[in-house]
Amino acid sequence: MKDGNYPMREMMNLNCVWHRVIGSRMADLGLSSIQSRMLGYLYFQSQRGKQVFQRELEEEFKIRKSSVTSVIQHLEKKGLVQRNGVLGDARKKELALTKQGIEVQETVLERLEKLEKLVNDTLTAEERTLWFSCIRKIEARLEEAEYD
C-alpha cells in the first residue's frame, strides 16, 4: 500500500533498504551493524581526544553490559580494538582502536560518503531542503508525542 497515508511505514521501508545496501557494501569487512557502529563511535571519540570506557558504550547504544562485552570481544579478536589499563584504577579499561581498526573505520567512512553522494545526487537542492524540513518536523512532533 503506497498511497502516501503511511509516512512512517515508508520511512521504515527506506530504513530497511538503507541497511541492506550498507550491509552489502560492508560485507567484505565482516562487521555486524553494532560492531560497525561501535567502531565508528570509538573512532570519532578518539578524533576528539576523548577516552571511551565500556559503560559509555552501554549508555550510548542502550544495550546491556554483557552485549557490549560480547561486541568488544569480537572486535578484539579481529584485531580492531584493544583494552588499555588506566593509571590509578586497575579495574577500568579504556577502549581504543588499533591501527587496523582505524584503517577499517576509514574504509567504512569512504564507502558511506559514496552512498551519501549517491543519495544526494538523486535529489535536487530544493528536494533535499524539503526532505530535511519534513524529517525535522516529524521528529519534533514525535518527540512531543513522547511526553503527551
GROMACS .gro file of N, CA and C in nm:
model
  444
    1MET      N    1   0.084  -0.117   0.000
    1MET     CA    2   0.000   0.000   0.000
    1MET      C    3   0.090   0.124   0.000
    2LYS      N    4   0.102   0.185  -0.114
    2LYS     CA    5   0.187   0.304  -0.126
    2LYS      C    6   0.104   0.423  -0.168
    3ASP      N    7   0.009   0.457  -0.083
    3ASP     CA    8  -0.080   0.567  -0.117
    3ASP      C    9  -0.048   0.696  -0.045
    4GLY      N   10   0.062   0.698   0.029
    4GLY     CA   11   0.102   0.822   0.095
    4GLY      C   12   0.039   0.846   0.230
    5ASN      N   13  -0.051   0.759   0.274
    5ASN     CA   14  -0.116   0.778   0.403
    5ASN      C   15  -0.038   0.719   0.519
    6TYR      N   16   0.074   0.660   0.491
    6TYR     CA   17   0.153   0.594   0.595
    6TYR      C   18   0.299   0.638   0.584
    7PRO      N   19   0.329   0.764   0.617
    7PRO     CA   20   0.466   0.812   0.601
    7PRO      C   21   0.567   0.737   0.687
    8MET      N   22   0.527   0.695   0.806
    8MET     CA   23   0.622   0.625   0.892
    8MET      C   24   0.655   0.487   0.835
    9ARG      N   25   0.556   0.422   0.774
    9ARG     CA   26   0.581   0.293   0.710
    9ARG      C   27   0.682   0.312   0.596
   10GLU      N   28   0.666   0.419   0.521
   10GLU     CA   29   0.759   0.446   0.411
   10GLU      C   30   0.899   0.474   0.464
   11MET      N   31   0.907   0.546   0.577
   11MET     CA   32   1.039   0.573   0.635
   11MET      C   33   1.103   0.443   0.684
   12MET      N   34   1.022   0.355   0.744
   12MET     CA   35   1.074   0.226   0.791
   12MET      C   36   1.122   0.142   0.672
   13ASN      N   37   1.046   0.143   0.563
   13ASN     CA   38   1.087   0.069   0.444
   13ASN      C   39   1.219   0.124   0.389
   14LEU      N   40   1.229   0.256   0.383
   14LEU     CA   41   1.353   0.319   0.337
   14LEU      C   42   1.469   0.281   0.429
   15ASN      N   43   1.444   0.282   0.558
   15ASN     CA   44   1.546   0.244   0.655
   15ASN      C   45   1.594   0.101   0.630
   16CYS      N   46   1.500   0.010   0.603
   16CYS     CA   47   1.537  -0.129   0.576
   16CYS      C   48   1.623  -0.141   0.450
   17VAL      N   49   1.584  -0.069   0.346
   17VAL     CA   50   1.662  -0.071   0.221
   17VAL      C   51   1.801  -0.014   0.247
   18TRP      N   52   1.807   0.098   0.320
   18TRP     CA   53   1.936   0.162   0.352
   18TRP      C   54   2.028   0.063   0.424
   19HIS      N   55   1.974  -0.006   0.524
   19HIS     CA   56   2.056  -0.101   0.599
   19HIS      C   57   2.100  -0.219   0.513
   20ARG      N   58   2.013  -0.265   0.422
   20ARG     CA   59   2.051  -0.373   0.331
   20ARG      C   60   2.166  -0.331   0.240
   21VAL      N   61   2.156  -0.209   0.187
   21VAL     CA   62   2.260  -0.158   0.097
   21VAL      C   63   2.392  -0.144   0.175
   22ILE      N   64   2.385  -0.086   0.293
   22ILE     CA   65   2.506  -0.072   0.375
   22ILE      C   66   2.564  -0.210   0.405
   23GLY      N   67   2.479  -0.303   0.443
   23GLY     CA   68   2.526  -0.439   0.473
   23GLY      C   69   2.599  -0.501   0.357
   24SER      N   70   2.544  -0.485   0.236
   24SER     CA   71   2.610  -0.544   0.120
   24SER      C   72   2.741  -0.473   0.086
   25ARG      N   73   2.746  -0.341   0.107
   25ARG     CA   74   2.868  -0.266   0.078
   25ARG      C   75   2.978  -0.290   0.182
   26MET      N   76   2.939  -0.336   0.301
   26MET     CA   77   3.036  -0.356   0.409
   26MET      C   78   3.064  -0.505   0.437
   27ALA      N   79   2.997  -0.594   0.362
   27ALA     CA   80   3.005  -0.737   0.390
   27ALA      C   81   3.148  -0.790   0.393
   28ASP      N   82   3.231  -0.739   0.303
   28ASP     CA   83   3.369  -0.790   0.296
   28ASP      C   84   3.451  -0.752   0.419
   29LEU      N   85   3.403  -0.657   0.499
   29LEU     CA   86   3.474  -0.616   0.620
   29LEU      C   87   3.440  -0.708   0.737
   30GLY      N   88   3.336  -0.787   0.723
   30GLY     CA   89   3.299  -0.884   0.825
   30GLY      C   90   3.250  -0.823   0.954
   31LEU      N   91   3.184  -0.708   0.946
   31LEU     CA   92   3.135  -0.641   1.066
   31LEU      C   93   2.983  -0.645   1.071
   32SER      N   94   2.929  -0.673   1.188
   32SER     CA   95   2.784  -0.660   1.207
   32SER      C   96   2.753  -0.512   1.221
   33SER      N   97   2.627  -0.480   1.218
   33SER     CA   98   2.585  -0.341   1.230
   33SER      C   99   2.634  -0.280   1.361
   34ILE      N  100   2.612  -0.350   1.472
   34ILE     CA  101   2.651  -0.294   1.602
   34ILE      C  102   2.803  -0.286   1.615
   35GLN      N  103   2.875  -0.382   1.559
   35GLN     CA  104   3.022  -0.375   1.561
   35GLN      C  105   3.069  -0.252   1.485
   36SER      N  106   3.010  -0.229   1.370
   36SER     CA  107   3.048  -0.114   1.289
   36SER      C  108   3.015   0.017   1.360
   37ARG      N  109   2.899   0.022   1.424
   37ARG     CA  110   2.859   0.144   1.494
   37ARG      C  111   2.952   0.173   1.612
   38MET      N  112   2.988   0.069   1.687
   38MET     CA  113   3.080   0.089   1.800
   38MET      C  114   3.218   0.130   1.751
   39LEU      N  115   3.263   0.069   1.643
   39LEU     CA  116   3.391   0.106   1.585
   39LEU      C  117   3.390   0.254   1.547
   40GLY      N  118   3.281   0.297   1.484
   40GLY     CA  119   3.267   0.437   1.446
   40GLY      C  120   3.266   0.529   1.566
   41TYR      N  121   3.196   0.489   1.670
   41TYR     CA  122   3.189   0.570   1.791
   41TYR      C  123   3.329   0.586   1.850
   42LEU      N  124   3.403   0.476   1.862
   42LEU     CA  125   3.539   0.482   1.915
   42LEU      C  126   3.628   0.571   1.828
   43TYR      N  127   3.610   0.561   1.698
   43TYR     CA  128   3.690   0.640   1.604
   43TYR      C  129   3.665   0.790   1.625
   44PHE      N  130   3.538   0.829   1.628
   44PHE     CA  131   3.507   0.972   1.639
   44PHE      C  132   3.544   1.027   1.776
   45GLN      N  133   3.529   0.948   1.880
   45GLN     CA  134   3.570   0.995   2.012
   45GLN      C  135   3.721   1.012   2.019
   46SER      N  136   3.795   0.919   1.957
   46SER     CA  137   3.941   0.932   1.958
   46SER      C  138   3.986   1.054   1.878
   47GLN      N  139   3.912   1.088   1.771
   47GLN     CA  140   3.943   1.207   1.693
   47GLN      C  141   3.925   1.334   1.776
   48ARG      N  142   3.838   1.325   1.876
   48ARG     CA  143   3.813   1.439   1.967
   48ARG      C  144   3.905   1.435   2.089
   49GLY      N  145   3.992   1.333   2.095
   49GLY     CA  146   4.084   1.319   2.207
   49GLY      C  147   4.018   1.269   2.334
   50LYS      N  148   3.903   1.202   2.321
   50LYS     CA  149   3.829   1.154   2.437
   50LYS      C  150   3.854   1.005   2.461
   51GLN      N  151   3.861   0.968   2.587
   51GLN     CA  152   3.871   0.828   2.624
   51GLN      C  153   3.732   0.768   2.625
   52VAL      N  154   3.724   0.637   2.593
   52VAL     CA  155   3.596   0.568   2.594
   52VAL      C  156   3.610   0.443   2.682
   53PHE      N  157   3.507   0.423   2.766
   53PHE     CA  158   3.502   0.307   2.853
   53PHE      C  159   3.374   0.231   2.824
   54GLN      N  160   3.371   0.104   2.864
   54GLN     CA  161   3.258   0.019   2.832
   54GLN      C  162   3.125   0.078   2.877
   55ARG      N  163   3.122   0.135   2.995
   55ARG     CA  164   2.997   0.190   3.049
   55ARG      C  165   2.938   0.296   2.954
   56GLU      N  166   3.025   0.373   2.893
   56GLU     CA  167   2.980   0.475   2.798
   56GLU      C  168   2.911   0.411   2.677
   57LEU      N  169   2.964   0.298   2.630
   57LEU     CA  170   2.904   0.228   2.516
   57LEU      C  171   2.767   0.171   2.554
   58GLU      N  172   2.755   0.123   2.677
   58GLU     CA  173   2.627   0.072   2.724
   58GLU      C  174   2.522   0.182   2.717
   59GLU      N  175   2.558   0.300   2.761
   59GLU     CA  176   2.465   0.413   2.762
   59GLU      C  177   2.438   0.464   2.621
   60GLU      N  178   2.543   0.478   2.542
   60GLU     CA  179   2.528   0.534   2.406
   60GLU      C  180   2.441   0.446   2.318
   61PHE      N  181   2.460   0.314   2.327
   61PHE     CA  182   2.388   0.222   2.239
   61PHE      C  183   2.268   0.157   2.307
   62LYS      N  184   2.246   0.192   2.434
   62LYS     CA  185   2.131   0.145   2.510
   62LYS      C  186   2.121  -0.008   2.508
   63ILE      N  187   2.234  -0.072   2.537
   63ILE     CA  188   2.238  -0.218   2.543
   63ILE      C  189   2.306  -0.262   2.672
   64ARG      N  190   2.282  -0.388   2.708
   64ARG     CA  191   2.333  -0.442   2.834
   64ARG      C  192   2.485  -0.457   2.832
   65LYS      N  193   2.539  -0.459   2.954
   65LYS     CA  194   2.684  -0.475   2.972
   65LYS      C  195   2.734  -0.601   2.901
   66SER      N  196   2.660  -0.711   2.914
   66SER     CA  197   2.703  -0.837   2.853
   66SER      C  198   2.708  -0.827   2.700
   67SER      N  199   2.615  -0.750   2.643
   67SER     CA  200   2.615  -0.732   2.497
   67SER      C  201   2.734  -0.650   2.452
   68VAL      N  202   2.765  -0.544   2.525
   68VAL     CA  203   2.882  -0.463   2.491
   68VAL      C  204   3.008  -0.547   2.504
   69THR      N  205   3.017  -0.624   2.611
   69THR     CA  206   3.133  -0.710   2.632
   69THR      C  207   3.152  -0.804   2.514
   70SER      N  208   3.043  -0.864   2.469
   70SER     CA  209   3.049  -0.957   2.356
   70SER      C  210   3.098  -0.888   2.229
   71VAL      N  211   3.044  -0.770   2.200
   71VAL     CA  212   3.084  -0.697   2.079
   71VAL      C  213   3.232  -0.659   2.088
   72ILE      N  214   3.274  -0.608   2.202
   72ILE     CA  215   3.413  -0.567   2.219
   72ILE      C  216   3.506  -0.688   2.205
   73GLN      N  217   3.467  -0.803   2.261
   73GLN     CA  218   3.549  -0.923   2.248
   73GLN      C  219   3.566  -0.963   2.101
   74HIS      N  220   3.456  -0.953   2.023
   74HIS     CA  221   3.466  -0.984   1.880
   74HIS      C  222   3.560  -0.887   1.809
   75LEU      N  223   3.548  -0.760   1.841
   75LEU     CA  224   3.635  -0.660   1.778
   75LEU      C  225   3.781  -0.680   1.819
   76GLU      N  226   3.803  -0.724   1.943
   76GLU     CA  227   3.940  -0.754   1.987
   76GLU      C  228   3.996  -0.873   1.909
   77LYS      N  229   3.915  -0.977   1.893
   77LYS     CA  230   3.959  -1.097   1.819
   77LYS      C  231   3.994  -1.064   1.674
   78LYS      N  232   3.924  -0.966   1.619
   78LYS     CA  233   3.952  -0.924   1.481
   78LYS      C  234   4.072  -0.830   1.474
   79GLY      N  235   4.123  -0.791   1.590
   79GLY     CA  236   4.239  -0.703   1.595
   79GLY      C  237   4.205  -0.557   1.570
   80LEU      N  238   4.080  -0.519   1.593
   80LEU     CA  239   4.036  -0.382   1.564
   80LEU      C  240   4.033  -0.292   1.688
   81VAL      N  241   4.021  -0.354   1.804
   81VAL     CA  242   4.008  -0.280   1.931
   81VAL      C  243   4.101  -0.343   2.034
   82GLN      N  244   4.149  -0.258   2.122
   82GLN     CA  245   4.227  -0.307   2.236
   82GLN      C  246   4.179  -0.239   2.362
   83ARG      N  247   4.201  -0.307   2.474
   83ARG     CA  248   4.167  -0.251   2.605
   83ARG      C  249   4.298  -0.210   2.671
   84ASN      N  250   4.304  -0.087   2.716
   84ASN     CA  251   4.424  -0.035   2.782
   84ASN      C  252   4.393  -0.003   2.927
   85GLY      N  253   4.481  -0.045   3.017
   85GLY     CA  254   4.465  -0.014   3.158
   85GLY      C  255   4.473   0.135   3.184
   86VAL      N  256   4.408   0.178   3.290
   86VAL     CA  257   4.405   0.318   3.327
   86VAL      C  258   4.484   0.335   3.457
   87LEU      N  259   4.575   0.430   3.458
   87LEU     CA  260   4.652   0.458   3.579
   87LEU      C  261   4.560   0.495   3.694
   88GLY      N  262   4.586   0.436   3.809
   88GLY     CA  263   4.508   0.470   3.927
   88GLY      C  264   4.383   0.388   3.945
   89ASP      N  265   4.342   0.308   3.846
   89ASP     CA  266   4.223   0.224   3.859
   89ASP      C  267   4.241   0.098   3.774
   90ALA      N  268   4.292  -0.008   3.836
   90ALA     CA  269   4.322  -0.132   3.764
   90ALA      C  270   4.198  -0.198   3.705
   91ARG      N  271   4.081  -0.168   3.762
   91ARG     CA  272   3.957  -0.228   3.711
   91ARG      C  273   3.909  -0.163   3.583
   92LYS      N  274   3.946  -0.040   3.559
   92LYS     CA  275   3.897   0.036   3.446
   92LYS      C  276   3.986   0.014   3.324
   93LYS      N  277   3.923  -0.010   3.209
   93LYS     CA  278   3.996  -0.031   3.084
   93LYS      C  279   3.943   0.065   2.978
   94GLU      N  280   4.034   0.142   2.922
   94GLU     CA  281   3.998   0.230   2.812
   94GLU      C  282   3.991   0.147   2.685
   95LEU      N  283   3.893   0.174   2.603
   95LEU     CA  284   3.879   0.107   2.474
   95LEU      C  285   3.939   0.196   2.366
   96ALA      N  286   4.023   0.137   2.283
   96ALA     CA  287   4.088   0.215   2.178
   96ALA      C  288   4.100   0.132   2.051
   97LEU      N  289   4.093   0.201   1.938
   97LEU     CA  290   4.111   0.134   1.810
   97LEU      C  291   4.259   0.102   1.789
   98THR      N  292   4.283  -0.011   1.725
   98THR     CA  293   4.419  -0.045   1.683
   98THR      C  294   4.442   0.025   1.549
   99LYS      N  295   4.563   0.014   1.500
   99LYS     CA  296   4.594   0.069   1.367
   99LYS      C  297   4.501   0.008   1.262
  100GLN      N  298   4.481  -0.124   1.271
  100GLN     CA  299   4.392  -0.192   1.178
  100GLN      C  300   4.248  -0.144   1.195
  101GLY      N  301   4.206  -0.119   1.319
  101GLY     CA  302   4.071  -0.069   1.345
  101GLY      C  303   4.049   0.067   1.281
  102ILE      N  304   4.151   0.153   1.290
  102ILE     CA  305   4.142   0.286   1.228
  102ILE      C  306   4.131   0.272   1.077
  103GLU      N  307   4.210   0.183   1.018
  103GLU     CA  308   4.205   0.162   0.872
  103GLU      C  309   4.069   0.111   0.828
  104VAL      N  310   4.015   0.015   0.902
  104VAL     CA  311   3.882  -0.038   0.868
  104VAL      C  312   3.777   0.072   0.878
  105GLN      N  313   3.782   0.150   0.985
  105GLN     CA  314   3.684   0.258   1.002
  105GLN      C  315   3.697   0.362   0.892
  106GLU      N  316   3.815   0.392   0.849
  106GLU     CA  317   3.833   0.489   0.739
  106GLU      C  318   3.777   0.433   0.608
  107THR      N  319   3.787   0.302   0.589
  107THR     CA  320   3.725   0.238   0.472
  107THR      C  321   3.574   0.250   0.480
  108VAL      N  322   3.519   0.224   0.599
  108VAL     CA  323   3.375   0.237   0.620
  108VAL      C  324   3.330   0.380   0.587
  109LEU      N  325   3.403   0.478   0.637
  109LEU     CA  326   3.366   0.619   0.612
  109LEU      C  327   3.370   0.653   0.464
  110GLU      N  328   3.471   0.605   0.392
  110GLU     CA  329   3.478   0.630   0.248
  110GLU      C  330   3.356   0.573   0.177
  111ARG      N  331   3.318   0.453   0.213
  111ARG     CA  332   3.204   0.388   0.150
  111ARG      C  333   3.073   0.459   0.185
  112LEU      N  334   3.061   0.502   0.310
  112LEU     CA  335   2.940   0.576   0.349
  112LEU      C  336   2.931   0.709   0.276
  113GLU      N  337   3.044   0.775   0.257
  113GLU     CA  338   3.044   0.902   0.183
  113GLU      C  339   2.996   0.881   0.040
  114LYS      N  340   3.036   0.770  -0.022
  114LYS     CA  341   2.991   0.740  -0.158
  114LYS      C  342   2.840   0.717  -0.161
  115LEU      N  343   2.789   0.647  -0.060
  115LEU     CA  344   2.645   0.625  -0.054
  115LEU      C  345   2.569   0.755  -0.030
  116GLU      N  346   2.623   0.840   0.057
  116GLU     CA  347   2.561   0.971   0.081
  116GLU      C  348   2.558   1.052  -0.049
  117LYS      N  349   2.665   1.047  -0.125
  117LYS     CA  350   2.671   1.120  -0.252
  117LYS      C  351   2.566   1.065  -0.348
  118LEU      N  352   2.553   0.934  -0.353
  118LEU     CA  353   2.454   0.871  -0.438
  118LEU      C  354   2.314   0.923  -0.404
  119VAL      N  355   2.283   0.927  -0.275
  119VAL     CA  356   2.152   0.976  -0.231
  119VAL      C  357   2.138   1.125  -0.261
  120ASN      N  358   2.239   1.204  -0.228
  120ASN     CA  359   2.232   1.348  -0.253
  120ASN      C  360   2.218   1.380  -0.400
  121ASP      N  361   2.283   1.302  -0.485
  121ASP     CA  362   2.274   1.326  -0.629
  121ASP      C  363   2.138   1.288  -0.685
  122THR      N  364   2.062   1.210  -0.610
  122THR     CA  365   1.929   1.168  -0.653
  122THR      C  366   1.828   1.282  -0.639
  123LEU      N  367   1.852   1.369  -0.542
  123LEU     CA  368   1.759   1.479  -0.514
  123LEU      C  369   1.817   1.612  -0.559
  124THR      N  370   1.728   1.702  -0.599
  124THR     CA  371   1.772   1.838  -0.629
  124THR      C  372   1.797   1.910  -0.497
  125ALA      N  373   1.857   2.026  -0.503
  125ALA     CA  374   1.882   2.105  -0.382
  125ALA      C  375   1.750   2.139  -0.312
  126GLU      N  376   1.648   2.172  -0.390
  126GLU     CA  377   1.518   2.206  -0.333
  126GLU      C  378   1.456   2.084  -0.266
  127GLU      N  379   1.467   1.968  -0.330
  127GLU     CA  380   1.411   1.845  -0.272
  127GLU      C  381   1.483   1.809  -0.142
  128ARG      N  382   1.614   1.827  -0.138
  128ARG     CA  383   1.689   1.799  -0.015
  128ARG      C  384   1.644   1.892   0.098
  129THR      N  385   1.627   2.019   0.066
  129THR     CA  386   1.582   2.116   0.166
  129THR      C  387   1.444   2.075   0.219
  130LEU      N  388   1.354   2.039   0.130
  130LEU     CA  389   1.219   1.996   0.171
  130LEU      C  390   1.227   1.866   0.252
  131TRP      N  391   1.308   1.771   0.208
  131TRP     CA  392   1.326   1.644   0.278
  131TRP      C  393   1.368   1.667   0.424
  132PHE      N  394   1.472   1.749   0.443
  132PHE     CA  395   1.521   1.774   0.578
  132PHE      C  396   1.418   1.850   0.661
  133SER      N  397   1.348   1.941   0.599
  133SER     CA  398   1.244   2.015   0.669
  133SER      C  399   1.135   1.919   0.719
  134CYS      N  400   1.092   1.829   0.632
  134CYS     CA  401   0.988   1.732   0.670
  134CYS      C  402   1.038   1.637   0.778
  135ILE      N  403   1.158   1.589   0.765
  135ILE     CA  404   1.213   1.495   0.865
  135ILE      C  405   1.222   1.562   1.001
  136ARG      N  406   1.272   1.685   1.004
  136ARG     CA  407   1.283   1.757   1.132
  136ARG      C  408   1.146   1.784   1.194
  137LYS      N  409   1.050   1.815   1.111
  137LYS     CA  410   0.914   1.842   1.159
  137LYS      C  411   0.853   1.715   1.220
  138ILE      N  412   0.870   1.603   1.152
  138ILE     CA  413   0.818   1.476   1.203
  138ILE      C  414   0.889   1.438   1.333
  139GLU      N  415   1.021   1.452   1.335
  139GLU     CA  416   1.099   1.419   1.454
  139GLU      C  417   1.054   1.503   1.574
  140ALA      N  418   1.035   1.632   1.552
  140ALA     CA  419   0.992   1.721   1.661
  140ALA      C  420   0.855   1.679   1.714
  141ARG      N  421   0.764   1.647   1.623
  141ARG     CA  422   0.629   1.608   1.666
  141ARG      C  423   0.632   1.476   1.742
  142LEU      N  424   0.711   1.381   1.697
  142LEU     CA  425   0.720   1.253   1.767
  142LEU      C  426   0.782   1.271   1.905
  143GLU      N  427   0.879   1.360   1.915
  143GLU     CA  428   0.940   1.387   2.045
  143GLU      C  429   0.837   1.450   2.140
  144GLU      N  430   0.754   1.540   2.087
  144GLU     CA  431   0.647   1.599   2.167
  144GLU      C  432   0.548   1.491   2.212
  145ALA      N  433   0.515   1.401   2.121
  145ALA     CA  434   0.417   1.295   2.149
  145ALA      C  435   0.470   1.200   2.257
  146GLU      N  436   0.600   1.189   2.267
  146GLU     CA  437   0.660   1.102   2.368
  146GLU      C  438   0.620   1.146   2.507
  147TYR      N  439   0.593   1.276   2.524
  147TYR     CA  440   0.560   1.331   2.656
  147TYR      C  441   0.411   1.362   2.673
  148ASP      N  442   0.332   1.333   2.570
  148ASP     CA  443   0.186   1.358   2.578
  148ASP      C  444   0.120   1.261   2.673
   0.00000   0.00000   0.00000
